[in-house]
PDB file of C-alpha atoms in Angstrom:
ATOM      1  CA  UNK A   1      64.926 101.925 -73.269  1.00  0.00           C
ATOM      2  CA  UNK A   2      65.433 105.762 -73.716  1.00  0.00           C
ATOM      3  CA  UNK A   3      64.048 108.227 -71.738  1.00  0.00           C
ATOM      4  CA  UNK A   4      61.672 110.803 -73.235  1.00  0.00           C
ATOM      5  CA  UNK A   5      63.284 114.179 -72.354  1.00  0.00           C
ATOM      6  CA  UNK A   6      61.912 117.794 -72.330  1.00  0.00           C
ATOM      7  CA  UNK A   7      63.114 119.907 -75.204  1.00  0.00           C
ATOM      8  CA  UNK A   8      64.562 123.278 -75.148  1.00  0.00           C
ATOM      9  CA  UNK A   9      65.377 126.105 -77.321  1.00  0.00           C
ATOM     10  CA  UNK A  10      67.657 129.353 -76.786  1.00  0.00           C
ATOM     11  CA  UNK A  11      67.846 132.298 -78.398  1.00  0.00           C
ATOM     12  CA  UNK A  12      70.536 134.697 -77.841  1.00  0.00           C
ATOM     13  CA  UNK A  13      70.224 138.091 -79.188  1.00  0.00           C
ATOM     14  CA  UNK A  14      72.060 141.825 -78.036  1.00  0.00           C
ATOM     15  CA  UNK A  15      69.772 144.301 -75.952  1.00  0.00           C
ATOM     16  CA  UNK A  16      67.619 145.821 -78.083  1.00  0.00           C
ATOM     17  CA  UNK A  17      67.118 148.750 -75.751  1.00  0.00           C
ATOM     18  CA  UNK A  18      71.374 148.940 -75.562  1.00  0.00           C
ATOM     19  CA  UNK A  19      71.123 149.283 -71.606  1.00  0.00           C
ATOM     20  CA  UNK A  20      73.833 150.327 -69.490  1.00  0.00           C
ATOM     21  CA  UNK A  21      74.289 147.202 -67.530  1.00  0.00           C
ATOM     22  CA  UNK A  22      78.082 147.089 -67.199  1.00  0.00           C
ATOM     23  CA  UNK A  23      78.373 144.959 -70.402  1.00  0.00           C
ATOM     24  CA  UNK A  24      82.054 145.843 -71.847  1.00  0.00           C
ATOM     25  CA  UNK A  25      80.355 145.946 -74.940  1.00  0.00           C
ATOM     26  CA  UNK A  26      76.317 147.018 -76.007  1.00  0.00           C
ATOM     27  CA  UNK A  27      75.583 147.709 -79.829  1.00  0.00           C
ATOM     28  CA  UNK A  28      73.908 150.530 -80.525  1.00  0.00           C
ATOM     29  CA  UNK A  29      71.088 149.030 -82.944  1.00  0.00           C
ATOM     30  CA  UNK A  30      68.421 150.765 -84.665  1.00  0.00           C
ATOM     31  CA  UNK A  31      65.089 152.093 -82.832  1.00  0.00           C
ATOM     32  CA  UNK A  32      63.219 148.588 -81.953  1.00  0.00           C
ATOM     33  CA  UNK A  33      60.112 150.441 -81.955  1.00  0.00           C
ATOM     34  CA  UNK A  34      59.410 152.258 -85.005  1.00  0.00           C
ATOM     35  CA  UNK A  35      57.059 150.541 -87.243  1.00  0.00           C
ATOM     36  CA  UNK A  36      59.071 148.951 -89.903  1.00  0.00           C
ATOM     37  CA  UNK A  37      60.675 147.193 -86.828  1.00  0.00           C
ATOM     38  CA  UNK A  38      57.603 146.126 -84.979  1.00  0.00           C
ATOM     39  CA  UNK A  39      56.305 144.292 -88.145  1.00  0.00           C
ATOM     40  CA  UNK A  40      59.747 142.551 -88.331  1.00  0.00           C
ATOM     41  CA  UNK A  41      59.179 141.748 -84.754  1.00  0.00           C
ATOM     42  CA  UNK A  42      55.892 140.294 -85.464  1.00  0.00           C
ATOM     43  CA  UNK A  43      57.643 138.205 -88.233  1.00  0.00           C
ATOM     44  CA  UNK A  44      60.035 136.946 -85.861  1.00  0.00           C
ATOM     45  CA  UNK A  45      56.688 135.657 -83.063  1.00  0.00           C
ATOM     46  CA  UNK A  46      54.759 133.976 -85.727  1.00  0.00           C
ATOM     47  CA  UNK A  47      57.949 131.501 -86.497  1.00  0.00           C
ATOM     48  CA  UNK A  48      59.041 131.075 -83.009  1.00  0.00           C
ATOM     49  CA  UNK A  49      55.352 129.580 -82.928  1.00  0.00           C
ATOM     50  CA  UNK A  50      55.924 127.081 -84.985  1.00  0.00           C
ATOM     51  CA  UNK A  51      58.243 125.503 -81.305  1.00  0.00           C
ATOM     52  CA  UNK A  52      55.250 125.645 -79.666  1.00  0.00           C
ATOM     53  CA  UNK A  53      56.916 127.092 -76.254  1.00  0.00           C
ATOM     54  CA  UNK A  54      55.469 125.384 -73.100  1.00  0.00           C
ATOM     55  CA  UNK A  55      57.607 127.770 -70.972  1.00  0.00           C
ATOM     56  CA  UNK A  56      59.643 131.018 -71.492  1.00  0.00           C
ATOM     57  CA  UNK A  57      62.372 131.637 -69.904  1.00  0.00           C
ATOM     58  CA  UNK A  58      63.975 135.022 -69.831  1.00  0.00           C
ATOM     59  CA  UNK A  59      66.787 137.084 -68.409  1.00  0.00           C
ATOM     60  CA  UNK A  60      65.692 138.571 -66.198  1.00  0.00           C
ATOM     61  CA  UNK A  61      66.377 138.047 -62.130  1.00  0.00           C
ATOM     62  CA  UNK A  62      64.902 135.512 -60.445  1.00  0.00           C
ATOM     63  CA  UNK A  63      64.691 137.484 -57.523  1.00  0.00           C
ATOM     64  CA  UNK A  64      62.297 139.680 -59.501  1.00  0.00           C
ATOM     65  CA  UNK A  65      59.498 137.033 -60.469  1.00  0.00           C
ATOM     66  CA  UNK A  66      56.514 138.969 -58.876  1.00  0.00           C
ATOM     67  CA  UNK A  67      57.198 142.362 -60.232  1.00  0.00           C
ATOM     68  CA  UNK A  68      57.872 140.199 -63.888  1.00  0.00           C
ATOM     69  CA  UNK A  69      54.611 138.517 -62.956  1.00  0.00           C
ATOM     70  CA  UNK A  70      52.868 141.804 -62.366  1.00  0.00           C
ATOM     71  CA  UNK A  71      54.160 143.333 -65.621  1.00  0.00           C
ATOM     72  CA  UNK A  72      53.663 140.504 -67.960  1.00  0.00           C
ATOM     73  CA  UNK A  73      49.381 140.223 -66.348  1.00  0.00           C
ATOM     74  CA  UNK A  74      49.422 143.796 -66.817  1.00  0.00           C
ATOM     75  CA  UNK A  75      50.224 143.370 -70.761  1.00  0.00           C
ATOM     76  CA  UNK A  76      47.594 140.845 -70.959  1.00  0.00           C
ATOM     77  CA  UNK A  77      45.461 143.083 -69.826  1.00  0.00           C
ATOM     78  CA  UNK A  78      46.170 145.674 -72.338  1.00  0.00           C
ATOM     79  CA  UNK A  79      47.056 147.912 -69.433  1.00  0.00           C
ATOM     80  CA  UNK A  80      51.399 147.865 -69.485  1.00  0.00           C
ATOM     81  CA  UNK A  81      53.098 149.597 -72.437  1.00  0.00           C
ATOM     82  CA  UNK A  82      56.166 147.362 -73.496  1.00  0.00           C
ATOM     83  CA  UNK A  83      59.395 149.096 -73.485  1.00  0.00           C
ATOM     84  CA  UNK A  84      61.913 148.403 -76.246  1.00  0.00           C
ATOM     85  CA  UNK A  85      64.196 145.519 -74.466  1.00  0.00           C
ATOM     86  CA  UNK A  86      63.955 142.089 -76.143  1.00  0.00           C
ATOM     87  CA  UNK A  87      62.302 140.758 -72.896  1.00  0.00           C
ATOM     88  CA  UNK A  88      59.252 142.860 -73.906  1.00  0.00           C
ATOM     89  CA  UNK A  89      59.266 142.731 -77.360  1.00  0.00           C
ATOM     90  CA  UNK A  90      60.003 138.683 -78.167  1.00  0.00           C
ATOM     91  CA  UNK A  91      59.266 137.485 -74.716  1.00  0.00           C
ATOM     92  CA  UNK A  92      55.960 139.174 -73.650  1.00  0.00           C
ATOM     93  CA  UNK A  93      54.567 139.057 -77.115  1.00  0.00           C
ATOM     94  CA  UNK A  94      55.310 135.517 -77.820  1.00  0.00           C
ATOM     95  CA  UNK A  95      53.823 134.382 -74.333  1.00  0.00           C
ATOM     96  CA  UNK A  96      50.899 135.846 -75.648  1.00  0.00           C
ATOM     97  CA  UNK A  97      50.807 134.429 -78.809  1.00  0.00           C
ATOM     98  CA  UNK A  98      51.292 131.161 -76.902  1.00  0.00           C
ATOM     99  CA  UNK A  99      48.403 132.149 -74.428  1.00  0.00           C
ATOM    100  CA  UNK A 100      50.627 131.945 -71.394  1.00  0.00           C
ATOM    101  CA  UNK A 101      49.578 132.995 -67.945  1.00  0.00           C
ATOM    102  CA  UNK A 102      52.967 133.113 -66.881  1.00  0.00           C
ATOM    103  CA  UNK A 103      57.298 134.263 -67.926  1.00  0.00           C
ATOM    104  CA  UNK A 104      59.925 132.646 -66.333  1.00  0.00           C
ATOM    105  CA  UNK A 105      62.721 134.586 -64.638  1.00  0.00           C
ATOM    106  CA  UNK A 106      65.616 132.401 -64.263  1.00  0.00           C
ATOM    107  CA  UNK A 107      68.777 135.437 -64.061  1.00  0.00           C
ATOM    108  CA  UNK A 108      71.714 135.364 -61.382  1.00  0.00           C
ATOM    109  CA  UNK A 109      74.160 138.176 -60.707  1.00  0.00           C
ATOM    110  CA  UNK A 110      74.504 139.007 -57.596  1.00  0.00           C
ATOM    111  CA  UNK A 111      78.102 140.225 -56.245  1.00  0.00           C
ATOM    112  CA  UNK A 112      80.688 137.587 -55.740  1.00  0.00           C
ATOM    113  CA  UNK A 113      83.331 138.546 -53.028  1.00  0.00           C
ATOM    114  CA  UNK A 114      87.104 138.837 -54.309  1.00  0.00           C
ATOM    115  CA  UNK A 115      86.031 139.113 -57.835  1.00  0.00           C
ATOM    116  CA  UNK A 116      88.542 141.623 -59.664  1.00  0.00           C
ATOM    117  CA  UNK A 117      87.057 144.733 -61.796  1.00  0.00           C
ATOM    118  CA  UNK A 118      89.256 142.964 -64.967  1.00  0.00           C
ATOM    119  CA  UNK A 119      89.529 146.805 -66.717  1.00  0.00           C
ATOM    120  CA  UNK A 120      90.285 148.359 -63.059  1.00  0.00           C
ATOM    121  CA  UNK A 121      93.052 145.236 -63.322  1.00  0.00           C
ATOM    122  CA  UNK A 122      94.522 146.269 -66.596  1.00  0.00           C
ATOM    123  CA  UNK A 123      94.391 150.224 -66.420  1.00  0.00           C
ATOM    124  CA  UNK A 124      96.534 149.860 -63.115  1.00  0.00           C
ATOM    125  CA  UNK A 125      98.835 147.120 -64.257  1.00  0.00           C
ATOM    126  CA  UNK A 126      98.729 147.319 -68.462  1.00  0.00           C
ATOM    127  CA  UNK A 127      97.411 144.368 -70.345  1.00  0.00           C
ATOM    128  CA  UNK A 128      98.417 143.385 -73.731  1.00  0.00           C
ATOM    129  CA  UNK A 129      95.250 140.918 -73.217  1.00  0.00           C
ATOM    130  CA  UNK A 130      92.669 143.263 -72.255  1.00  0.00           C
ATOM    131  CA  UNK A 131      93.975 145.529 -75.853  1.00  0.00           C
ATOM    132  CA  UNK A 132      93.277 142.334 -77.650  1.00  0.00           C
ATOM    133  CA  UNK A 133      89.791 142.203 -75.791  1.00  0.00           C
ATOM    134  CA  UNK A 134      88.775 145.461 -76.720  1.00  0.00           C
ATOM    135  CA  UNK A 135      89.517 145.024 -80.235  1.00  0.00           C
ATOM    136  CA  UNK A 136      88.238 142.222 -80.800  1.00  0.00           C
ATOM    137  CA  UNK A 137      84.693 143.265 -78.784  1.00  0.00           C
ATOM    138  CA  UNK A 138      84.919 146.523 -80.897  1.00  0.00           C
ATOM    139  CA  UNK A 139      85.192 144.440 -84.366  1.00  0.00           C
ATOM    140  CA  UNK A 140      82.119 141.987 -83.194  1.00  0.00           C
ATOM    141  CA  UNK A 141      80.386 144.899 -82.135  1.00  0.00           C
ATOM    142  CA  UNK A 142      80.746 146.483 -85.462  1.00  0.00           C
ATOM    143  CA  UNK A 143      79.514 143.959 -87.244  1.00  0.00           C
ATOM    144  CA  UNK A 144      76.128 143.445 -84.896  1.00  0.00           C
ATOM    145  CA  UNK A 145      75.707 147.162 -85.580  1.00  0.00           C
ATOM    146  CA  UNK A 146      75.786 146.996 -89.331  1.00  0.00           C
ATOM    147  CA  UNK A 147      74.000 143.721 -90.076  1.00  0.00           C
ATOM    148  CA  UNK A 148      70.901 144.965 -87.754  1.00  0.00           C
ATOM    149  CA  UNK A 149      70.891 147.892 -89.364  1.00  0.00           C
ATOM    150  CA  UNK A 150      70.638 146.559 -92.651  1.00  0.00           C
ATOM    151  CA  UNK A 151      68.964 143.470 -92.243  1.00  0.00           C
ATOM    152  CA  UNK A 152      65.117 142.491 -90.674  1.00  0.00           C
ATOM    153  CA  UNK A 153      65.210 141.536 -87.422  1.00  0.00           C
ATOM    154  CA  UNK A 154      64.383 137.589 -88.908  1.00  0.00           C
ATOM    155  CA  UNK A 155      67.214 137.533 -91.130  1.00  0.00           C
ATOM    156  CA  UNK A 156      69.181 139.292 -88.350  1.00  0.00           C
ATOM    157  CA  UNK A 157      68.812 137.075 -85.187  1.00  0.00           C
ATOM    158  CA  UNK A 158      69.589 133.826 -87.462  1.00  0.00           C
ATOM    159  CA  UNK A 159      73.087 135.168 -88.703  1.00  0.00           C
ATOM    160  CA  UNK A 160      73.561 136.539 -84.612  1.00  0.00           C
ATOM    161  CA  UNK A 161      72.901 132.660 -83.518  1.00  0.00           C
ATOM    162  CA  UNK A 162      74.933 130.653 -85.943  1.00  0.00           C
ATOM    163  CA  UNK A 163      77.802 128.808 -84.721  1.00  0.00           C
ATOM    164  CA  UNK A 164      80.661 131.961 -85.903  1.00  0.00           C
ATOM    165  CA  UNK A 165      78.846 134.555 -84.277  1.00  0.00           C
ATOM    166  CA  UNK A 166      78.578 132.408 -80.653  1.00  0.00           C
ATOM    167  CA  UNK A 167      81.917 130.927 -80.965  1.00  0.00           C
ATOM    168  CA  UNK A 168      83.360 134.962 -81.704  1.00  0.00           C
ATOM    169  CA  UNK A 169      81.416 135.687 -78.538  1.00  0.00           C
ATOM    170  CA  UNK A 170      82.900 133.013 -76.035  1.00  0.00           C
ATOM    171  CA  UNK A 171      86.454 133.133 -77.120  1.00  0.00           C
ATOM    172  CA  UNK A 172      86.408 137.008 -76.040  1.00  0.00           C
ATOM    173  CA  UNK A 173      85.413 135.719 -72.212  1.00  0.00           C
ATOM    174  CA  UNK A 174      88.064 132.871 -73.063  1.00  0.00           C
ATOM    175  CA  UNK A 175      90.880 136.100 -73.803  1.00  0.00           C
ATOM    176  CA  UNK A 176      89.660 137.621 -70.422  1.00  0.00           C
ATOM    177  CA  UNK A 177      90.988 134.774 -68.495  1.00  0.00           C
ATOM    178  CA  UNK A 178      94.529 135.557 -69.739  1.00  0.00           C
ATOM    179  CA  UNK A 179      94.232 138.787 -67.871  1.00  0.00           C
ATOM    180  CA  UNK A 180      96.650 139.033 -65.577  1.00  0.00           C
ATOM    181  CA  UNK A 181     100.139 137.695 -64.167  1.00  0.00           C
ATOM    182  CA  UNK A 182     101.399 134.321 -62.579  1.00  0.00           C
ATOM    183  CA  UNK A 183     100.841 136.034 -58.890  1.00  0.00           C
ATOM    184  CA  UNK A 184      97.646 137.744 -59.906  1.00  0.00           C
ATOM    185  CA  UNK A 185      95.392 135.480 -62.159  1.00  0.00           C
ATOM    186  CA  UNK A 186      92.912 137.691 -62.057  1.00  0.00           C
ATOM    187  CA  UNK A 187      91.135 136.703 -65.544  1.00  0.00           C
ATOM    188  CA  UNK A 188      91.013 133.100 -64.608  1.00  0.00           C
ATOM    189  CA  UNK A 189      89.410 133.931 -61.172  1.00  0.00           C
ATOM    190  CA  UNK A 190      86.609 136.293 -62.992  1.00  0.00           C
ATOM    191  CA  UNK A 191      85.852 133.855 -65.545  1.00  0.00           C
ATOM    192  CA  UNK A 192      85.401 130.642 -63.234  1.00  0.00           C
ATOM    193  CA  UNK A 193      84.168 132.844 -60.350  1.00  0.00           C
ATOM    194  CA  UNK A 194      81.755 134.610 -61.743  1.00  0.00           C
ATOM    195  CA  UNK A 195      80.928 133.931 -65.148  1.00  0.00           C
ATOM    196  CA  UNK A 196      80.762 130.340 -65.197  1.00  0.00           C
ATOM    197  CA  UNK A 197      79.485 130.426 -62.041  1.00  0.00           C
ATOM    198  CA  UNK A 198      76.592 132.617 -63.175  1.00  0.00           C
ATOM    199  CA  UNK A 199      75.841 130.859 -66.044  1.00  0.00           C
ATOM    200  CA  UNK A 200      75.953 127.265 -64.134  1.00  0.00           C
ATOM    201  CA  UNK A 201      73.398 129.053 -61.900  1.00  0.00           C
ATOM    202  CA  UNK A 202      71.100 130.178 -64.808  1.00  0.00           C
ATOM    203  CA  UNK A 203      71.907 126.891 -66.032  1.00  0.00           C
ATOM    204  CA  UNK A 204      70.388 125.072 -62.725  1.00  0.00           C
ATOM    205  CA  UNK A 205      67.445 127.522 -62.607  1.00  0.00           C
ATOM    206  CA  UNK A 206      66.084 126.416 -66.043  1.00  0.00           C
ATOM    207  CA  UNK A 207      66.683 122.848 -65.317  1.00  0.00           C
ATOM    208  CA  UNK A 208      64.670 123.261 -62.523  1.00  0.00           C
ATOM    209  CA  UNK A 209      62.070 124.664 -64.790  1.00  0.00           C
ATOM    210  CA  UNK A 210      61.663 121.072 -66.774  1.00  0.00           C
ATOM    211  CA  UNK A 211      58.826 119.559 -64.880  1.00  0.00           C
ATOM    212  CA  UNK A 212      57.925 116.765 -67.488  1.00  0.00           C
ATOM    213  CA  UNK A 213      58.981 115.309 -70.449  1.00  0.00           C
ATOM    214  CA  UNK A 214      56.528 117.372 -72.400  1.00  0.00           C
ATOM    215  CA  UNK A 215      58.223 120.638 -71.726  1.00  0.00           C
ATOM    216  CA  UNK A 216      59.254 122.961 -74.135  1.00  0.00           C
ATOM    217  CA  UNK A 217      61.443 125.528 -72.937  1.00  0.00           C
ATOM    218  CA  UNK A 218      61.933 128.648 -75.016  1.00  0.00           C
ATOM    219  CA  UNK A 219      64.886 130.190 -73.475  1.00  0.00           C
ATOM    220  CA  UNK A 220      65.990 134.417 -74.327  1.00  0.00           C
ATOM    221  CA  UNK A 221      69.203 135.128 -73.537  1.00  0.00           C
ATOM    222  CA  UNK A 222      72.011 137.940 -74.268  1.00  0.00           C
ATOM    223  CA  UNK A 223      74.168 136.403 -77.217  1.00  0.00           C
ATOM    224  CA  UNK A 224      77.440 135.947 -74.790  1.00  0.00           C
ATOM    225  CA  UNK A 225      75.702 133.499 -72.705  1.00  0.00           C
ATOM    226  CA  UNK A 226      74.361 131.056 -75.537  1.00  0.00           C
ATOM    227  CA  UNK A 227      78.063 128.972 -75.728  1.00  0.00           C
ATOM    228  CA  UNK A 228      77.883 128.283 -72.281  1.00  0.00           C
ATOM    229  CA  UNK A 229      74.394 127.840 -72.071  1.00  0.00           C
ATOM    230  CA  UNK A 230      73.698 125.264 -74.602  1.00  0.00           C
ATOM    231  CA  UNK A 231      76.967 123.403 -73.824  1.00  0.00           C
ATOM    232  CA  UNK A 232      75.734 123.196 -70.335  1.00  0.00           C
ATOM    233  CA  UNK A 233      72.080 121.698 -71.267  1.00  0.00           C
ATOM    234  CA  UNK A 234      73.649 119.738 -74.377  1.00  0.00           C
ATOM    235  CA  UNK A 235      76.265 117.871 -71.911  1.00  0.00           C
ATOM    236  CA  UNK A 236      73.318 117.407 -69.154  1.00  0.00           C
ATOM    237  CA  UNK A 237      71.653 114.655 -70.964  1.00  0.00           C
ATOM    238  CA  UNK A 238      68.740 116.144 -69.536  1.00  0.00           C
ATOM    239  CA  UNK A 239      67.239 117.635 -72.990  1.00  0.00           C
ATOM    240  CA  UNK A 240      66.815 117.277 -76.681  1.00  0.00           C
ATOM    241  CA  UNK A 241      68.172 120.363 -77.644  1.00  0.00           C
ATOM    242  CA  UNK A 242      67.200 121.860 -80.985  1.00  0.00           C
ATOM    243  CA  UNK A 243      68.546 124.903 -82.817  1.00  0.00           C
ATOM    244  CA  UNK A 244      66.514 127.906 -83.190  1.00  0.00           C
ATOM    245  CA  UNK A 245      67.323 128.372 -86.772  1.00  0.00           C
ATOM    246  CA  UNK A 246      65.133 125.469 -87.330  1.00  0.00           C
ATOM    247  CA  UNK A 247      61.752 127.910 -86.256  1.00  0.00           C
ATOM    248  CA  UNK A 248      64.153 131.214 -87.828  1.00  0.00           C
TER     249      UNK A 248
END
């Protein structure tokens, strides 16, 4: 007899508030908060409705829970002005559209000893690799730019999750593991060290978050963590995962 599993959703889209966070690469999109987008944006809440969300799950720290807790009641409240990151703008409004009393923080990234700064690596040393990296990051990056910018924000976080777009995404992390020499792997160490090992932890956290077999997690996540993320939950067992273009 099968098992009735939770269910779980993720949606990766780029920083809508273009942060400097230490990503290699942040798209500079078009002001989030003008009207025009804020009606797209409250196109985008009334389908993700439609999942009917139990929990949702965002990137933010984990560490950082209470002050996420005190920001999101503040909202409710109509007492906390939402700032232009995603987290805000999908997140916050869509727990409220869902009536939620509470956001999930489920982020890890804490520093990992003996991890190597991969552009320090390649400045000092010279990486054919790392070129290919930053070309390839600058085309992708491009592209987010322009269809954004011409596109709602609907129409624009469907094309951003199809299978392409995620797949262009992950094989950049899988060209940083090539940085570096047979002595000095230092690409292969980042990528298992740290970013597999952060995602396996963001990974465990939302697991963790999949109390009963009702649960329907709604999980917001930066576009370069979506590959990892879903393969990780997919090959679990744990979950039916569905695809957010179904609610897009």
């Amino acid at each position: 007899m099968s098992r009735s599993k939770p269910t779980v959703v993720v949606l990766g889209t780029n920083h809508f508030n273009s942060p400097d966070n230490g990503d290699l690469f942040q798209p500079e999109t078009q002001d989030i908060l003008t009207q025009n987008k804020q009606q797209e944006i409250a196109e985008v809440i009334e389908c993700l409705v439609h999942y009917n969300p139990t929990k949702i799950v965002l990137e933010v720290l984990s560490d950082q829970q209470e002050k996420l807790d005190e920001s999101y009641q503040a909202f409710l409240q109509g007492k906390y002005s939402l700032k232009a990151n995603e987290r805000h703008q999908i997140g916050f409004k869509l727990g409220r559209a869902m009536n939620h009393e509470k956001l999930y923080a489920v982020d890890w990234n804490d520093q990992v000893d003996g991890i190597p700064d991969l552009e320090e690596w390649a400045d000092t040393h010279g990486s054919p690799v790392f070129e290919e990296v930053k070309e390839k990051g600058a085309s992708l990056t491009k592209e987010i730019e322009t269809y954004f910018n011409n596109h709602s924000v609907r129409e624009f976080l469907r094309w951003l999750n199809t299978s392409s777009n995620l797949n262009a995404s992950h094989e950049i992390h899988m060209l940083l593991a090539l940085i570096g020499d047979h002595d000095q792997p230092v690409g292969a160490m980042w990528t298992a060290q740290y970013w597999y090992y952060r995602n396996l932890i963001i990974y465990k956290n939302i697991v963790d978050l999949a109390t009963s077999s009702n649960d329907r997690l709604f999980v917001l996540y930066g576009m370069g963590h979506v590959h990892l993320l879903t393969q990780f939950l997919q090959e679990s067992g744990r979950f039916n995962v569905e695809l957010v273009s179904d609610y897009l």
